[in-house]
Amino acid sequence: MEIKLIDPRSLVENPDRTRRSKSSPQSDALLLATIKAVGIVQPPVVAPQTDGGNGFVIHSGHRRVRQAIAAGLEEIAVLVGEPTEDGGAMRSMVENIARENLNPVDQWRAIERLVALGWTEEAIAVALALPIRQIKKLRLLANVLPVMLDHMAKGDMPDERQLRTIAAASLDEQKEVWKAHKPSKGDPQVSWWSVANGLARTRMYARDASFGDDLAQAYGIAWVEDLFAPADQDSRYTVDVEAFLGAQQEWMSQNLPKKGVITEANNYGEVKLPPKASRVYGTPKKSDHTAMYLDREGKVKTVHFRMPEAKKTKGNGAGADAADEPIVVSKPRPDVTRKGVEMIGDLRTDALHDALSRAPIEDDTLMALMVLAFAGQNVRVDSGAGGDYRFGNRFGRHAAILFDADGKLAFDMDTLRVAMRSVLIDVLSCRENMTKSGILALVAGQIVGADGFLASMGTEDFLSCLSRPALEASCKDTPVLPRQRVKDTRAALVEHFSDGHFVHPTALFAPDALALGEWLTSNAPVGDEDDAASVVDPAGYDGDAPVEPTHDDTDVVDEDYADGFREAAE
């Protein structure tokens, strides 16, 4: 074959060509755009006419010739072959059937090669007559783990939604998930749903944000475009849920109406209103109140509610304006988020257990702590120490060390101290779950000096739980100055505390005096009834007096029985 430059308008179409159905307008437009951008990459194949004409007949490349004419090309390169007996029918069929489109991975690699050679995404899109979003989608594959790409290149591709989730995850996360779901020799197919599900992360969308760029910058929110979303909507998102919700909370605080309150949503996603409040579904009155809250998707929602009218009092009518008084004090984002409170509970518990294990404790203090431990609000008992929570198994082991080989209760004070410390560790807990002992655990921690055992909280994980004011307050007594962006302030503190020790004030074992006073009041002994029914002074015990049966397994004691018991005790 030889190459010749020929006017495409002089070429004759082959009446025996294989492809006779019309190509789609989209594919014709794509071919035209590529010819305009880079010319004809693969020259059409032609042969001299055999019917006496002096021209050339097209054997393959009819569409290329037509689009070259449409592009206004005066000459194109063609490959001139020898005439065939079948008029090029077999050559045309083979050329069409053997062709295979590039898979997405090869398309991406080709695009990355063009980018490396200096092509812009816009230029590539024009040359290939593809939307710029399609080019960006293919370039998402640059974020996919290489071993996953190699598998995808074999033809086993995830769908667009799954690919989006995979590409949004870090390479380290992809590596861990791929280990669990990579194909085996017996089953070469990958469960892309499982891979994507293992990498799925909660997304908060910019279209749901009430705050603007100033708060987004302050909270270090970097929007990422969802290239697989419809083109007619704002598809930017972030996976930094804490920062998004913090910015939403701060926006609500800045834009709260005069009679507004910030509240929460309940487990069903509905707004929690103040007690006795009734929601207003129609047009609100001037005397009505406004409640702002975040729904399950992090969107700011606004509802109106009405409080019952205050009853007018006789005389000077002091209660007439009671309905206009503030119902609830609105609160901005808390200094420490719920996750932060849970982290403090875990850190406190670890420190408390460490102190109970190693700190010097007097024997009388140890016995007092035992009483405190079993008065905690978690006494069923639900242990915060982890492992088997069943009372018999855990506490039976501690009691067993007090027995000798013959099954007799025989121990020295050292053994007793070890057993008491172990029981205290299993009972006392500050964790934010069913094992929490309440304020008594803080009292115990203060007594044994558990503050000195608290782990450093100057980490990214904990500091991300602090509000902006709380984070900036943590800069006090440090050379770190608050930055314009919360994210930068947090990074500077993490770096500063990497070689030091930081404990947030809210984590210290300092029981609230008011809460402790309320606890003492609610648990104070009640006169003679408590003295008689629960404690008998050993010094005044009469050995000949009958011992009344106790009713520890009942919640209600018959009054006649209680009166008789008091008389016997007296």
Coordinates of C-alpha atoms in Angstrom, one line a residue:
M1 CA 0.0 0.0 0.0
E2 CA 1.1 3.6 -0.6
I3 CA 0.0 6.8 1.0
K4 CA -1.5 9.6 -1.2
L5 CA -3.0 13.0 -0.6
I6 CA -6.4 13.1 -2.2
D7 CA -9.3 15.6 -2.2
P8 CA -11.9 13.7 -0.1
R9 CA -14.7 15.0 -2.4
S10 CA -13.3 12.9 -5.3
L11 CA -13.6 9.6 -3.4
V12 CA -16.4 7.2 -4.4
E13 CA -18.4 5.4 -1.7
N14 CA -18.4 1.6 -1.9
P15 CA -21.9 0.3 -2.6
D16 CA -20.9 -3.0 -0.9
R17 CA -19.8 -1.4 2.4
T18 CA -20.6 -3.4 5.5
R19 CA -21.9 -0.5 7.7
R20 CA -25.1 0.8 6.1
S21 CA -27.1 2.0 9.1
K22 CA -26.8 5.6 9.9
S23 CA -24.4 6.7 12.7
S24 CA -25.7 8.7 15.5
P25 CA -25.5 12.5 15.4
Q26 CA -23.4 12.4 18.7
S27 CA -20.8 10.1 17.2
D28 CA -20.6 12.2 14.0
A29 CA -20.1 15.3 16.1
L30 CA -17.4 13.6 18.1
L31 CA -15.6 12.5 14.9
L32 CA -15.9 16.0 13.4
A33 CA -14.5 17.6 16.5
T34 CA -11.5 15.3 16.6
I35 CA -10.7 15.8 12.9
K36 CA -10.9 19.6 13.4
A37 CA -8.6 19.3 16.4
V38 CA -6.0 16.8 15.4
G39 CA -6.9 15.8 11.8
I40 CA -7.5 12.2 10.6
V41 CA -5.4 9.9 12.8
Q42 CA -6.0 6.7 10.8
P43 CA -6.1 7.2 7.0
P44 CA -9.1 5.7 5.1
V45 CA -8.3 2.7 2.8
V46 CA -9.1 3.1 -0.9
A47 CA -8.6 1.2 -4.1
P48 CA -8.7 2.2 -7.8
Q49 CA -12.0 1.9 -9.5
T50 CA -12.5 -1.3 -11.5
D51 CA -15.5 -0.2 -13.6
G52 CA -13.4 2.0 -15.9
G53 CA -13.3 5.1 -13.8
N54 CA -10.2 7.0 -12.9
G55 CA -11.1 7.6 -9.3
F56 CA -10.7 5.7 -6.0
V57 CA -13.4 3.7 -4.1
I58 CA -13.5 3.8 -0.3
H59 CA -13.0 0.4 1.2
S60 CA -13.0 1.5 4.8
G61 CA -13.3 5.0 6.4
H62 CA -16.6 6.3 4.9
R63 CA -17.4 8.3 8.1
R64 CA -13.9 9.8 8.2
V65 CA -14.2 10.9 4.6
R66 CA -17.6 12.5 5.2
Q67 CA -16.5 14.4 8.3
A68 CA -13.3 15.5 6.6
I69 CA -15.5 17.1 3.9
A70 CA -17.7 18.6 6.6
A71 CA -14.5 20.0 8.3
G72 CA -13.6 21.7 5.0
L73 CA -10.3 19.8 4.4
E74 CA -9.0 20.2 0.9
E75 CA -6.8 17.1 1.1
I76 CA -6.5 14.0 3.3
A77 CA -4.0 11.2 3.4
V78 CA -5.4 7.8 2.2
L79 CA -3.9 4.3 1.9
V80 CA -4.2 3.1 -1.6
G81 CA -4.5 -0.7 -1.9
E82 CA -4.9 -3.1 -4.8
P83 CA -8.5 -3.8 -6.0
T84 CA -10.0 -7.0 -4.7
E85 CA -12.4 -9.5 -6.3
D86 CA -15.0 -9.0 -3.6
G87 CA -14.9 -5.2 -4.0
G88 CA -13.3 -4.8 -0.5
A89 CA -16.3 -6.5 1.3
M90 CA -14.2 -8.7 3.6
R91 CA -11.8 -5.9 4.4
S92 CA -14.7 -3.6 5.3
M93 CA -16.3 -6.2 7.5
V94 CA -13.1 -7.1 9.4
E95 CA -12.3 -3.5 9.9
N96 CA -15.7 -2.8 11.6
I97 CA -16.1 -6.1 13.6
A98 CA -12.5 -6.3 15.0
R99 CA -12.6 -2.7 16.4
E100 CA -13.0 -2.4 20.1
N101 CA -13.5 0.8 22.1
L102 CA -11.1 1.8 24.8
N103 CA -12.1 0.9 28.3
P104 CA -12.4 3.7 30.8
V105 CA -9.1 2.9 32.4
D106 CA -7.2 3.1 29.1
Q107 CA -9.1 6.3 28.3
W108 CA -8.0 7.8 31.6
R109 CA -4.4 6.8 31.0
A110 CA -4.5 8.3 27.5
I111 CA -5.9 11.6 29.0
E112 CA -3.3 11.7 31.7
R113 CA -0.6 11.2 29.0
L114 CA -2.1 14.2 27.1
V115 CA -2.1 16.3 30.3
A116 CA 1.5 15.4 30.8
L117 CA 2.3 16.7 27.3
G118 CA 0.7 20.0 28.0
W119 CA -2.9 19.5 27.0
T120 CA -5.6 21.2 29.2
E121 CA -8.8 19.4 30.2
E122 CA -10.7 22.0 28.1
A123 CA -8.6 21.3 25.0
I124 CA -9.0 17.5 25.4
A125 CA -12.7 18.0 25.8
V126 CA -12.9 20.0 22.6
A127 CA -10.7 17.5 20.7
L128 CA -12.8 14.5 21.8
A129 CA -16.1 16.4 21.7
L130 CA -16.8 15.4 25.2
P131 CA -18.2 17.5 28.1
I132 CA -15.5 18.8 30.4
R133 CA -17.3 17.0 33.3
Q134 CA -16.7 13.6 31.5
I135 CA -13.0 14.4 31.3
K136 CA -12.9 15.2 35.0
K137 CA -14.8 12.0 35.8
L138 CA -12.2 9.9 33.9
R139 CA -9.5 11.8 35.7
L140 CA -11.0 10.7 39.0
L141 CA -9.4 7.3 38.3
A142 CA -6.1 9.0 39.3
N143 CA -7.3 8.6 42.9
V144 CA -7.9 4.9 42.6
L145 CA -5.5 2.3 44.1
P146 CA -3.3 1.0 41.2
V147 CA -4.2 -2.7 41.9
M148 CA -7.9 -1.7 41.6
L149 CA -7.2 0.1 38.3
D150 CA -5.4 -3.0 36.9
H151 CA -8.5 -5.1 37.8
M152 CA -10.9 -2.5 36.3
A153 CA -8.8 -2.5 33.1
K154 CA -9.8 -6.2 32.6
G155 CA -13.4 -5.1 32.1
D156 CA -14.7 -5.5 35.7
M157 CA -15.8 -1.9 36.3
P158 CA -17.8 -0.5 39.2
D159 CA -20.8 1.8 38.5
E160 CA -20.4 5.5 38.6
R161 CA -21.7 5.9 42.2
Q162 CA -19.4 3.2 43.4
L163 CA -16.4 4.7 41.5
R164 CA -17.2 8.1 43.1
T165 CA -17.1 6.6 46.6
I166 CA -13.9 4.7 45.9
A167 CA -12.1 7.8 44.4
A168 CA -13.2 10.0 47.3
A169 CA -11.4 7.7 49.8
S170 CA -7.7 7.9 50.6
L171 CA -5.3 5.4 49.2
D172 CA -4.6 3.9 52.7
E173 CA -8.3 3.4 53.2
Q174 CA -8.7 1.8 49.8
K175 CA -5.7 -0.5 50.5
E176 CA -7.4 -1.8 53.7
V177 CA -10.7 -2.4 52.1
W178 CA -9.2 -4.0 49.0
K179 CA -7.4 -6.5 51.2
A180 CA -10.8 -7.7 52.5
H181 CA -12.6 -7.7 49.1
K182 CA -10.0 -8.4 46.4
P183 CA -11.0 -11.3 44.1
S184 CA -9.9 -14.8 44.7
K185 CA -8.6 -17.3 42.2
G186 CA -12.0 -19.1 42.3
D187 CA -14.1 -16.0 41.9
P188 CA -12.4 -13.3 39.8
Q189 CA -15.3 -10.9 40.1
V190 CA -15.1 -8.1 42.7
S191 CA -18.1 -7.1 44.8
W192 CA -17.8 -3.4 44.1
W193 CA -20.8 -2.7 46.3
S194 CA -18.9 -4.1 49.2
V195 CA -15.8 -2.1 48.4
A196 CA -17.8 1.1 48.1
N197 CA -19.8 0.4 51.2
G198 CA -16.5 -0.1 53.2
L199 CA -15.3 3.3 52.0
A200 CA -18.5 5.2 52.2
R201 CA -18.3 8.4 54.3
T202 CA -21.0 10.8 55.3
R203 CA -21.2 13.8 53.0
M204 CA -22.4 17.2 53.9
Y205 CA -23.4 19.2 50.8
A206 CA -22.8 22.9 50.2
R207 CA -26.3 23.4 48.9
D208 CA -27.5 22.5 52.4
A209 CA -25.2 25.0 54.1
S210 CA -26.7 28.2 55.5
F211 CA -23.3 29.6 56.2
G212 CA -21.2 31.4 53.7
D213 CA -17.6 31.4 52.6
D214 CA -16.3 33.3 55.6
L215 CA -17.5 30.6 58.1
A216 CA -16.4 27.8 55.7
Q217 CA -12.9 29.3 55.7
A218 CA -12.9 29.8 59.4
Y219 CA -13.8 26.1 60.0
G220 CA -11.4 24.9 57.4
I221 CA -14.0 23.4 55.1
A222 CA -12.7 22.6 51.6
W223 CA -15.5 21.8 49.2
V224 CA -15.1 18.9 46.8
E225 CA -17.2 18.7 43.6
D226 CA -19.3 15.6 43.0
L227 CA -18.6 15.0 39.4
F228 CA -21.2 12.3 39.1
A229 CA -24.1 14.5 40.3
P230 CA -26.5 16.2 37.8
A231 CA -24.9 19.2 36.1
D232 CA -27.7 21.5 37.0
Q233 CA -27.2 21.5 40.8
D234 CA -24.6 22.5 43.3
S235 CA -22.8 19.2 43.9
R236 CA -20.0 20.4 46.2
Y237 CA -19.6 18.5 49.4
T238 CA -17.3 17.9 52.4
V239 CA -16.8 14.8 54.6
D240 CA -15.7 17.0 57.6
V241 CA -19.0 16.5 59.4
E242 CA -17.9 18.1 62.6
A243 CA -16.7 21.3 60.9
F244 CA -19.9 21.5 58.8
L245 CA -22.2 21.2 61.8
G246 CA -20.0 23.6 63.8
A247 CA -20.3 26.2 61.1
Q248 CA -24.1 25.6 60.9
Q249 CA -24.4 26.1 64.7
E250 CA -22.4 29.3 64.6
W251 CA -24.5 30.6 61.7
M252 CA -27.7 29.9 63.7
S253 CA -26.2 31.8 66.7
Q254 CA -25.4 34.8 64.5
N255 CA -28.8 34.8 62.8
L256 CA -31.1 33.9 65.7
P257 CA -34.3 36.1 65.8
K258 CA -35.2 38.2 68.8
K259 CA -37.6 35.6 70.2
G260 CA -35.6 32.6 68.8
V261 CA -34.1 29.6 70.5
I262 CA -31.7 27.0 69.2
T263 CA -32.9 23.5 69.9
E264 CA -32.3 19.9 68.7
A265 CA -34.0 17.2 66.7
N266 CA -35.3 14.1 68.5
N267 CA -34.6 10.5 67.5
Y268 CA -37.3 10.7 64.8
G269 CA -35.8 13.8 63.3
E270 CA -38.6 16.1 64.6
V271 CA -37.9 19.3 66.5
K272 CA -37.7 19.3 70.3
L273 CA -39.8 22.2 71.6
P274 CA -39.9 23.7 75.1
P275 CA -42.3 22.1 77.6
K276 CA -45.9 23.1 77.1
A277 CA -45.1 24.7 73.7
S278 CA -47.4 24.0 70.7
R279 CA -46.1 24.2 67.2
V280 CA -47.6 26.8 64.9
Y281 CA -48.2 25.5 61.4
G282 CA -49.9 28.6 59.9
T283 CA -48.8 32.2 59.9
P284 CA -47.1 33.0 63.2
K285 CA -48.2 35.9 65.4
K286 CA -45.8 38.6 66.7
S287 CA -46.0 37.0 70.1
D288 CA -44.9 33.6 68.8
H289 CA -41.4 32.2 69.1
T290 CA -39.0 30.8 66.6
A291 CA -37.0 27.6 67.0
M292 CA -34.0 26.8 64.8
Y293 CA -32.4 23.3 64.7
L294 CA -30.4 21.0 62.5
D295 CA -32.1 18.0 60.9
R296 CA -30.5 14.6 60.2
E297 CA -28.9 15.9 57.0
G298 CA -27.4 18.9 58.8
K299 CA -29.8 21.4 57.2
V300 CA -31.0 24.4 59.2
K301 CA -34.7 24.2 59.8
T302 CA -37.0 26.9 61.3
V303 CA -40.3 26.3 63.0
H304 CA -42.6 28.5 65.1
F305 CA -44.2 27.7 68.4
R306 CA -46.6 29.3 70.8
M307 CA -46.4 29.2 74.6
P308 CA -49.6 29.1 76.7
E309 CA -50.8 32.5 77.9
A310 CA -49.8 33.3 81.4
K311 CA -52.7 33.5 83.9
K312 CA -53.5 37.1 84.9
T313 CA -53.0 37.8 88.6
K314 CA -55.1 40.0 90.7
G315 CA -53.7 43.3 91.9
N316 CA -51.0 44.9 89.8
G317 CA -51.2 42.3 87.0
A318 CA -47.5 41.3 87.3
G319 CA -48.1 38.1 85.2
A320 CA -49.7 40.0 82.3
D321 CA -46.4 40.1 80.4
A322 CA -45.1 36.7 81.4
A323 CA -45.7 35.3 77.9
D324 CA -43.2 37.9 76.6
E325 CA -40.4 36.7 78.8
P326 CA -37.7 34.5 77.3
I327 CA -38.7 30.8 77.3
V328 CA -35.4 29.2 76.8
V329 CA -31.9 30.7 76.7
S330 CA -30.5 29.9 73.2
K331 CA -27.2 28.2 73.2
P332 CA -24.5 28.4 70.5
R333 CA -22.4 25.4 69.6
P334 CA -21.2 23.8 72.9
D335 CA -17.5 24.2 73.8
V336 CA -17.1 20.4 73.6
T337 CA -19.1 18.3 71.2
R338 CA -20.9 15.1 72.2
K339 CA -18.0 13.1 70.8
G340 CA -15.6 15.2 72.9
V341 CA -17.6 14.5 76.0
E342 CA -17.5 10.8 75.3
M343 CA -13.7 11.0 74.8
I344 CA -13.4 12.8 78.1
G345 CA -15.4 10.0 79.7
D346 CA -13.1 7.3 78.3
L347 CA -9.9 9.3 79.3
R348 CA -11.2 9.9 82.8
T349 CA -12.1 6.3 83.3
D350 CA -8.7 5.1 82.1
A351 CA -7.0 7.7 84.4
L352 CA -9.2 6.7 87.3
H353 CA -8.5 3.0 86.9
D354 CA -4.8 3.8 86.5
A355 CA -4.8 5.8 89.7
L356 CA -6.7 3.1 91.6
S357 CA -4.1 0.6 90.5
R358 CA -1.0 2.6 91.3
A359 CA -1.6 5.7 93.4
P360 CA -1.0 5.4 97.2
I361 CA -4.3 5.1 99.0
E362 CA -4.8 4.7 102.7
D363 CA -6.8 1.7 103.9
D364 CA -9.6 3.8 105.3
T365 CA -9.9 5.8 102.1
L366 CA -10.0 2.6 100.1
M367 CA -12.9 1.3 102.2
A368 CA -14.7 4.6 101.8
L369 CA -14.2 4.5 98.0
M370 CA -15.7 1.0 98.0
V371 CA -18.9 2.4 99.6
L372 CA -18.9 5.2 97.1
A373 CA -18.4 2.8 94.2
F374 CA -21.4 0.7 95.0
A375 CA -23.6 3.9 95.4
G376 CA -22.9 4.9 91.8
Q377 CA -25.7 5.2 89.3
N378 CA -24.4 2.3 87.2
V379 CA -24.7 -0.2 90.0
R380 CA -26.4 -3.1 88.8
V381 CA -23.2 -3.5 88.1
D382 CA -22.3 -2.6 84.5
S383 CA -18.5 -2.4 84.3
G384 CA -16.6 0.3 82.5
A385 CA -13.4 -1.8 82.4
G386 CA -14.4 -3.8 79.4
G387 CA -14.6 -7.6 79.0
D388 CA -17.3 -9.8 80.6
Y389 CA -19.9 -7.6 82.3
R390 CA -21.6 -10.3 84.2
F391 CA -21.3 -9.6 87.9
G392 CA -20.6 -13.1 89.1
N393 CA -17.8 -13.8 86.7
R394 CA -15.9 -10.5 87.2
F395 CA -16.4 -10.0 90.9
G396 CA -16.2 -13.7 91.7
R397 CA -12.6 -13.7 90.5
H398 CA -11.7 -10.8 92.8
A399 CA -13.4 -12.5 95.8
A400 CA -11.7 -15.8 95.0
I401 CA -8.2 -14.5 95.9
L402 CA -9.4 -14.0 99.5
F403 CA -9.8 -17.8 99.9
D404 CA -7.1 -20.4 100.7
A405 CA -6.5 -23.8 99.1
D406 CA -8.9 -25.4 101.6
G407 CA -11.8 -23.0 100.7
K408 CA -11.5 -21.0 103.9
L409 CA -11.6 -17.1 103.9
A410 CA -8.0 -16.4 104.7
F411 CA -6.1 -13.3 103.5
D412 CA -3.6 -10.6 104.5
M413 CA -4.1 -6.9 104.1
D414 CA -2.0 -6.8 100.9
T415 CA -4.3 -9.4 99.3
L416 CA -7.3 -7.5 100.5
R417 CA -6.0 -4.2 99.0
V418 CA -5.4 -5.9 95.6
A419 CA -9.0 -7.3 95.7
M420 CA -10.5 -3.9 96.7
R421 CA -8.6 -2.0 94.0
S422 CA -9.7 -4.6 91.4
V423 CA -13.4 -4.2 92.5
L424 CA -13.2 -0.4 92.4
I425 CA -11.7 -0.5 88.9
D426 CA -14.6 -2.7 87.7
V427 CA -17.2 -0.6 89.3
L428 CA -16.2 3.1 88.9
S429 CA -16.6 4.5 85.4
C430 CA -16.9 7.9 83.8
R431 CA -17.8 6.6 80.3
E432 CA -20.8 8.2 78.5
N433 CA -22.8 5.0 78.5
M434 CA -24.7 2.6 80.8
T435 CA -21.5 2.0 82.8
K436 CA -21.2 5.7 84.0
S437 CA -21.1 5.9 87.8
G438 CA -22.0 9.6 87.9
I439 CA -20.6 12.3 90.1
L440 CA -19.3 9.8 92.6
A441 CA -16.7 8.7 90.1
L442 CA -15.4 12.3 89.9
V443 CA -15.2 12.4 93.7
A444 CA -13.3 9.2 93.7
G445 CA -10.9 10.4 91.0
Q446 CA -10.3 13.6 92.9
I447 CA -9.5 11.7 96.1
V448 CA -6.9 9.4 94.4
G449 CA -5.4 12.1 92.3
A450 CA -6.5 10.7 88.9
D451 CA -5.9 14.1 87.2
G452 CA -2.2 13.2 87.2
F453 CA -3.0 10.0 85.2
L454 CA -5.1 11.7 82.4
A455 CA -3.6 11.2 78.9
S456 CA -2.8 14.2 76.8
M457 CA -5.7 15.6 74.9
G458 CA -3.6 17.7 72.5
T459 CA -4.5 15.5 69.6
E460 CA -6.3 16.2 66.3
D461 CA -9.0 13.8 67.3
F462 CA -9.9 15.6 70.5
L463 CA -9.2 19.2 69.5
S464 CA -11.6 18.8 66.6
C465 CA -14.4 18.3 69.2
L466 CA -13.9 21.9 70.5
S467 CA -15.8 24.9 69.4
R468 CA -13.9 27.9 68.0
P469 CA -14.0 29.9 71.3
A470 CA -13.0 26.8 73.3
L471 CA -10.1 26.0 70.9
E472 CA -8.9 29.6 71.1
A473 CA -9.1 29.5 74.9
S474 CA -6.8 26.5 74.8
C475 CA -4.1 28.8 73.2
K476 CA -3.8 30.5 76.6
D477 CA -0.4 30.0 78.3
T478 CA 1.0 28.7 75.0
P479 CA 3.0 30.6 72.2
V480 CA 0.2 29.6 69.7
L481 CA -1.9 32.5 68.5
P482 CA -5.4 32.0 67.1
R483 CA -5.5 31.8 63.3
Q484 CA -8.1 33.1 60.9
R485 CA -9.1 29.5 60.2
V486 CA -10.1 27.1 63.0
K487 CA -8.3 24.3 61.1
D488 CA -5.0 26.2 61.2
T489 CA -5.4 27.0 64.9
R490 CA -6.0 23.3 65.7
A491 CA -3.0 22.2 63.6
A492 CA -0.8 24.7 65.4
L493 CA -2.0 23.4 68.8
V494 CA -1.5 19.8 67.8
E495 CA 2.1 20.6 66.8
H496 CA 2.7 22.5 70.0
F497 CA 1.3 19.7 72.3
S498 CA 3.1 16.9 70.4
D499 CA 6.0 17.2 72.8
G500 CA 3.9 18.3 75.8
H501 CA 0.9 17.4 77.8
F502 CA -2.5 19.1 77.5
V503 CA -5.6 18.3 79.6
H504 CA -8.8 20.3 78.8
P505 CA -10.3 21.8 82.0
T506 CA -13.6 20.0 81.5
A507 CA -11.9 16.7 81.8
L508 CA -10.5 17.3 85.3
F509 CA -11.9 15.4 88.2
A510 CA -13.6 18.3 89.8
P511 CA -17.2 17.5 90.8
D512 CA -19.7 20.3 90.4
A513 CA -20.6 21.6 93.9
L514 CA -24.2 22.2 93.1
A515 CA -24.7 18.7 91.5
L516 CA -22.9 17.1 94.5
G517 CA -25.1 19.1 96.9
E518 CA -28.2 17.9 95.1
W519 CA -27.0 14.3 95.2
L520 CA -26.3 14.6 99.0
T521 CA -29.7 16.1 99.6
S522 CA -31.5 13.4 97.6
N523 CA -29.6 10.6 99.4
A524 CA -29.7 12.0 102.9
P525 CA -30.9 9.6 105.7
V526 CA -34.6 10.2 106.6
G527 CA -34.9 10.4 110.4
D528 CA -35.4 7.3 112.6
E529 CA -36.8 5.3 109.8
D530 CA -33.5 5.1 108.0
D531 CA -31.6 4.6 111.2
A532 CA -33.8 1.7 112.3
A533 CA -34.4 0.0 109.1
S534 CA -30.9 0.0 107.6
V535 CA -28.2 0.3 110.4
V536 CA -28.0 -1.1 113.9
D537 CA -25.2 0.2 116.1
P538 CA -22.9 -2.7 116.9
A539 CA -22.2 -1.2 120.3
G540 CA -25.8 -1.3 121.3
Y541 CA -26.6 -4.7 119.7
D542 CA -28.4 -7.2 122.1
G543 CA -27.2 -10.7 121.2
D544 CA -30.5 -12.2 122.5
A545 CA -32.7 -10.1 120.4
P546 CA -34.4 -11.9 117.5
V547 CA -32.9 -11.2 114.0
E548 CA -35.6 -10.0 111.7
P549 CA -35.6 -11.2 108.1
T550 CA -34.5 -8.7 105.5
H551 CA -36.3 -8.1 102.2
D552 CA -33.5 -7.0 99.9
D553 CA -35.2 -8.6 96.9
T554 CA -38.3 -6.4 97.1
D555 CA -38.8 -2.8 96.2
V556 CA -41.8 -2.2 98.5
V557 CA -41.9 -3.2 102.2
D558 CA -45.2 -3.8 103.8
E559 CA -45.9 -0.9 106.3
D560 CA -47.0 -3.1 109.1
Y561 CA -43.9 -5.2 108.8
A562 CA -41.7 -2.0 108.7
D563 CA -43.4 -0.7 111.9
G564 CA -42.8 -4.0 113.6
F565 CA -39.2 -4.0 112.5
R566 CA -38.6 -0.5 113.9
E567 CA -40.1 -1.5 117.2
A568 CA -37.8 -4.6 117.5
A569 CA -34.8 -2.5 116.6
E570 CA -35.7 0.1 119.2

